[in-house]
Amino acid sequence: DTAVSQTPKYLVTQMGNDKSIKCEQNLGHDTMYWYKQDSKKFLKIMFSYNNKELIINETVPNRFSPKSPDKAHLNLHINSLELGDSAVYFCASSQGPSIREETQYFGPGTRLLVL
Amino acid sequence: KNQVEQSPQSLIILEGKNCTLQCNYTVSPFSNLRWYKQDTGRGPVSLTIMTFSENTKSNGRYTATLDADTKQSSLHITASQLSDSASYICVVRVPGDYKLSFGAGTTVTVRA
């Protein structure tokens, strides 16, 4: 059983296209996250939802829009893709954002390449 | 400047040898410090977590230490195995903040 799953695993697309990445967790967690890992391997938080409510919204272009239909799903939609959007996008979940020692469980990542 | 700096950037060791990875952070105060292991092509997996009052935490052959005074942490890998080849990421959390500060990671390659 996969705890945090993402689809697709690989995404190759042209500049200017619109694409979505889906994430699902079966851990019963309340909080979900989207991270971007660039070529230098830094993981940067983009968004976080707790019980379907947005709690973290970092400075990312408004071309990126997260959507949480329920607390087990957090999808990421990207409009007008640019070359700089090429990266690995990780979804993660945790029991709750305020629990001191909560562990974030990461998905396998979606490798996005914009041509 | 990133608040979490890791060194070395990469290292190669022979199977069976030990190695130590370093993490220096400027985040203050902090709630906890965690080491993650990220295998190639996979998401990070938590290895250890320490609060500011803890000095050491072990997970099998992995031992993490923390010196909150000097704001340094280390991860020691004992008797390395080929499966230890991965990127090891140091992560610091600020109290009351949902966000985590990530280091860039140290890439460890274990050779037979």
Short mmCIF file of C-alpha atoms in Angstrom, two decimals:
data_model
loop_
_atom_site.label_atom_id
_atom_site.label_comp_id
_atom_site.label_asym_id
_atom_site.label_seq_id
_atom_site.Cartn_x
_atom_site.Cartn_y
_atom_site.Cartn_z
CA ASP A 1 0.00 0.00 0.00
CA THR A 2 1.44 3.32 -1.08
CA ALA A 3 1.14 5.91 1.68
CA VAL A 4 1.54 9.02 -0.49
CA SER A 5 1.10 8.60 -4.22
CA GLN A 6 1.57 11.06 -7.05
CA THR A 7 0.63 10.94 -10.70
CA PRO A 8 2.14 11.21 -13.14
CA LYS A 9 5.67 10.18 -12.20
CA TYR A 10 7.10 11.86 -15.29
CA LEU A 11 5.70 14.78 -17.22
CA VAL A 12 7.26 16.21 -20.36
CA THR A 13 5.43 19.09 -21.95
CA GLN A 14 5.83 22.17 -24.08
CA MET A 15 6.14 25.72 -22.83
CA GLY A 16 2.80 27.45 -22.52
CA ASN A 17 0.81 24.29 -21.78
CA ASP A 18 -1.35 23.75 -18.72
CA LYS A 19 -0.81 20.60 -16.65
CA SER A 20 -1.94 19.05 -13.38
CA ILE A 21 -0.23 16.79 -10.88
CA LYS A 22 -2.33 14.72 -8.52
CA CYS A 23 -1.54 13.59 -5.00
CA GLU A 24 -3.34 11.23 -2.69
CA GLN A 25 -2.52 10.00 0.81
CA ASN A 26 -4.12 7.04 2.57
CA LEU A 27 -2.60 7.76 6.00
CA GLY A 28 -5.58 9.64 7.36
CA HIS A 29 -3.45 12.75 7.75
CA ASP A 30 -4.94 16.21 8.05
CA THR A 31 -2.17 18.18 6.37
CA MET A 32 -0.73 17.98 2.88
CA TYR A 33 2.09 19.86 1.19
CA TRP A 34 3.59 20.58 -2.20
CA TYR A 35 7.35 21.03 -2.49
CA LYS A 36 9.55 21.90 -5.44
CA GLN A 37 13.05 20.41 -5.63
CA ASP A 38 15.26 22.25 -8.06
CA SER A 39 18.45 21.14 -9.78
CA LYS A 40 20.47 22.14 -6.71
CA LYS A 41 18.42 19.69 -4.67
CA PHE A 42 16.88 22.27 -2.35
CA LEU A 43 13.39 21.38 -1.30
CA LYS A 44 11.17 24.45 -1.11
CA ILE A 45 7.66 24.53 0.29
CA MET A 46 5.08 25.86 -2.10
CA PHE A 47 1.71 25.22 -0.47
CA SER A 48 0.17 23.45 2.47
CA TYR A 49 -3.42 22.55 3.24
CA ASN A 50 -4.83 21.50 6.58
CA ASN A 51 -8.27 19.91 6.40
CA LYS A 52 -8.79 21.39 2.95
CA GLU A 53 -7.83 24.90 4.09
CA LEU A 54 -4.79 26.70 2.73
CA ILE A 55 -2.29 27.38 5.54
CA ILE A 56 0.95 27.99 3.66
CA ASN A 57 1.15 29.90 0.42
CA GLU A 58 4.71 30.75 -0.37
CA THR A 59 5.75 33.25 -2.99
CA VAL A 60 5.08 31.21 -6.06
CA PRO A 61 3.71 32.50 -9.38
CA ASN A 62 -0.06 32.57 -9.49
CA ARG A 63 0.21 30.22 -12.44
CA PHE A 64 0.42 27.54 -9.74
CA SER A 65 -2.91 26.75 -8.13
CA PRO A 66 -3.43 24.00 -5.55
CA LYS A 67 -6.78 22.35 -5.09
CA SER A 68 -7.85 20.12 -2.23
CA PRO A 69 -11.17 18.38 -2.94
CA ASP A 70 -10.89 16.51 0.36
CA LYS A 71 -8.21 16.08 2.99
CA ALA A 72 -6.81 12.96 1.30
CA HIS A 73 -6.11 14.76 -1.97
CA LEU A 74 -4.07 17.80 -2.93
CA ASN A 75 -3.66 18.49 -6.61
CA LEU A 76 -1.40 21.05 -8.24
CA HIS A 77 -2.42 22.79 -11.43
CA ILE A 78 0.12 24.79 -13.41
CA ASN A 79 -0.91 27.22 -16.14
CA SER A 80 1.28 28.54 -18.95
CA LEU A 81 4.25 26.37 -18.13
CA GLU A 82 7.70 27.97 -18.37
CA LEU A 83 11.17 26.47 -18.76
CA GLY A 84 11.99 27.40 -15.15
CA ASP A 85 9.16 25.23 -13.90
CA SER A 86 11.22 22.15 -14.75
CA ALA A 87 11.90 20.43 -11.45
CA VAL A 88 10.80 17.55 -9.28
CA TYR A 89 7.58 18.23 -7.40
CA PHE A 90 6.98 16.35 -4.17
CA CYS A 91 3.73 15.94 -2.35
CA ALA A 92 3.87 15.20 1.38
CA SER A 93 1.46 14.70 4.23
CA SER A 94 1.61 14.85 8.01
CA GLN A 95 -0.74 14.22 10.89
CA GLY A 96 -1.10 17.90 11.63
CA PRO A 97 0.81 21.15 11.18
CA SER A 98 1.10 21.99 14.84
CA ILE A 99 2.25 18.70 16.23
CA ARG A 100 5.78 19.25 17.45
CA GLU A 101 7.35 16.05 16.24
CA GLU A 102 5.10 15.25 13.37
CA THR A 103 6.73 13.45 10.47
CA GLN A 104 6.09 14.43 6.91
CA TYR A 105 5.70 11.50 4.56
CA PHE A 106 6.75 12.23 1.02
CA GLY A 107 5.47 10.89 -2.26
CA PRO A 108 7.81 9.55 -4.95
CA GLY A 109 7.91 12.86 -6.82
CA THR A 110 6.79 14.04 -10.24
CA ARG A 111 9.59 14.91 -12.62
CA LEU A 112 8.43 17.80 -14.76
CA LEU A 113 10.39 18.78 -17.85
CA VAL A 114 9.25 21.80 -19.82
CA LEU A 115 10.65 22.01 -23.34
CA LYS B 1 21.58 32.75 2.34
CA ASN B 2 20.08 29.42 3.24
CA GLN B 3 19.43 28.91 6.92
CA VAL B 4 20.63 25.29 6.81
CA GLU B 5 24.07 24.51 5.38
CA GLN B 6 25.35 20.99 4.88
CA SER B 7 28.82 19.65 4.25
CA PRO B 8 30.36 18.03 2.42
CA GLN B 9 28.29 18.41 -0.71
CA SER B 10 29.16 14.84 -1.65
CA LEU B 11 31.40 12.02 -0.51
CA ILE B 12 32.45 8.57 -1.61
CA ILE B 13 33.24 5.84 0.89
CA LEU B 14 34.06 2.16 0.72
CA GLU B 15 31.55 -0.38 1.94
CA GLY B 16 32.02 -1.12 5.60
CA LYS B 17 33.58 2.25 6.44
CA ASN B 18 32.10 4.96 8.62
CA CYS B 19 31.33 8.54 7.66
CA THR B 20 30.01 11.71 9.25
CA LEU B 21 27.89 14.38 7.63
CA GLN B 22 27.61 17.91 8.98
CA CYS B 23 24.73 20.34 9.27
CA ASN B 24 25.05 23.94 10.46
CA TYR B 25 21.94 26.02 10.89
CA THR B 26 21.09 29.60 11.75
CA VAL B 27 17.39 29.02 12.44
CA SER B 28 16.71 30.18 15.99
CA PRO B 29 14.87 29.20 17.99
CA PHE B 30 14.02 25.86 16.53
CA SER B 31 11.50 23.21 17.38
CA ASN B 32 13.23 20.14 16.03
CA LEU B 33 15.96 19.02 13.67
CA ARG B 34 15.46 16.07 11.44
CA TRP B 35 17.63 14.05 9.08
CA TYR B 36 16.03 12.65 5.96
CA LYS B 37 17.39 10.05 3.54
CA GLN B 38 16.47 10.51 -0.10
CA ASP B 39 17.22 7.64 -2.45
CA THR B 40 17.68 8.52 -6.10
CA GLY B 41 14.32 8.99 -7.77
CA ARG B 42 12.34 8.79 -4.53
CA GLY B 43 10.94 11.08 -1.90
CA PRO B 44 12.77 11.81 1.37
CA VAL B 45 12.26 9.45 4.30
CA SER B 46 12.74 10.52 7.91
CA LEU B 47 15.70 8.91 9.71
CA THR B 48 15.90 10.74 13.03
CA ILE B 49 14.33 13.67 14.80
CA MET B 50 15.72 15.61 17.75
CA THR B 51 14.27 18.42 19.78
CA PHE B 52 16.50 21.20 21.11
CA SER B 53 16.94 19.36 24.41
CA GLU B 54 18.26 16.15 22.87
CA ASN B 55 21.92 15.51 22.09
CA THR B 56 21.82 12.25 20.23
CA LYS B 57 19.38 9.93 18.52
CA SER B 58 20.05 6.61 16.83
CA ASN B 59 18.25 4.66 14.16
CA GLY B 60 20.11 1.44 13.47
CA ARG B 61 23.46 2.31 11.95
CA TYR B 62 22.54 5.99 11.77
CA THR B 63 23.37 8.22 14.74
CA ALA B 64 22.52 11.90 14.79
CA THR B 65 23.99 14.38 17.26
CA LEU B 66 22.90 17.89 18.08
CA ASP B 67 24.71 20.80 19.73
CA ALA B 68 22.11 23.51 20.15
CA ASP B 69 24.72 25.93 21.52
CA THR B 70 26.84 25.88 18.38
CA LYS B 71 23.85 25.17 16.13
CA GLN B 72 25.46 22.09 14.65
CA SER B 73 24.23 18.61 13.96
CA SER B 74 25.95 15.59 12.51
CA LEU B 75 24.80 12.30 11.08
CA HIS B 76 27.15 9.36 11.53
CA ILE B 77 26.79 6.27 9.38
CA THR B 78 28.44 3.18 10.82
CA ALA B 79 29.62 0.21 8.75
CA SER B 80 28.24 1.63 5.55
CA GLN B 81 26.34 -0.56 3.11
CA LEU B 82 25.68 -0.12 -0.59
CA SER B 83 22.08 0.74 0.23
CA ASP B 84 23.28 3.78 2.16
CA SER B 85 24.04 5.48 -1.16
CA ALA B 86 21.62 8.38 -1.13
CA SER B 87 21.25 12.07 -0.39
CA TYR B 88 20.99 12.98 3.30
CA ILE B 89 19.06 16.13 4.07
CA CYS B 90 19.09 18.14 7.28
CA VAL B 91 15.79 19.85 8.08
CA VAL B 92 15.03 22.38 10.82
CA ARG B 93 11.62 23.44 12.04
CA VAL B 94 10.78 26.74 13.68
CA PRO B 95 8.38 26.64 16.66
CA GLY B 96 4.86 27.63 15.79
CA ASP B 97 5.67 27.64 12.09
CA TYR B 98 4.33 25.12 9.69
CA LYS B 99 7.32 25.48 7.43
CA LEU B 100 10.55 23.56 7.39
CA SER B 101 14.01 24.81 6.39
CA PHE B 102 15.84 22.29 4.25
CA GLY B 103 19.54 21.92 3.60
CA ALA B 104 20.74 21.06 0.10
CA GLY B 105 21.80 17.61 1.22
CA THR B 106 24.98 15.56 1.16
CA THR B 107 25.18 12.91 -1.53
CA VAL B 108 26.80 9.74 -0.20
CA THR B 109 28.08 7.08 -2.58
CA VAL B 110 29.11 3.75 -1.08
CA ARG B 111 31.35 1.62 -3.28
CA ALA B 112 32.08 -2.08 -2.96
#
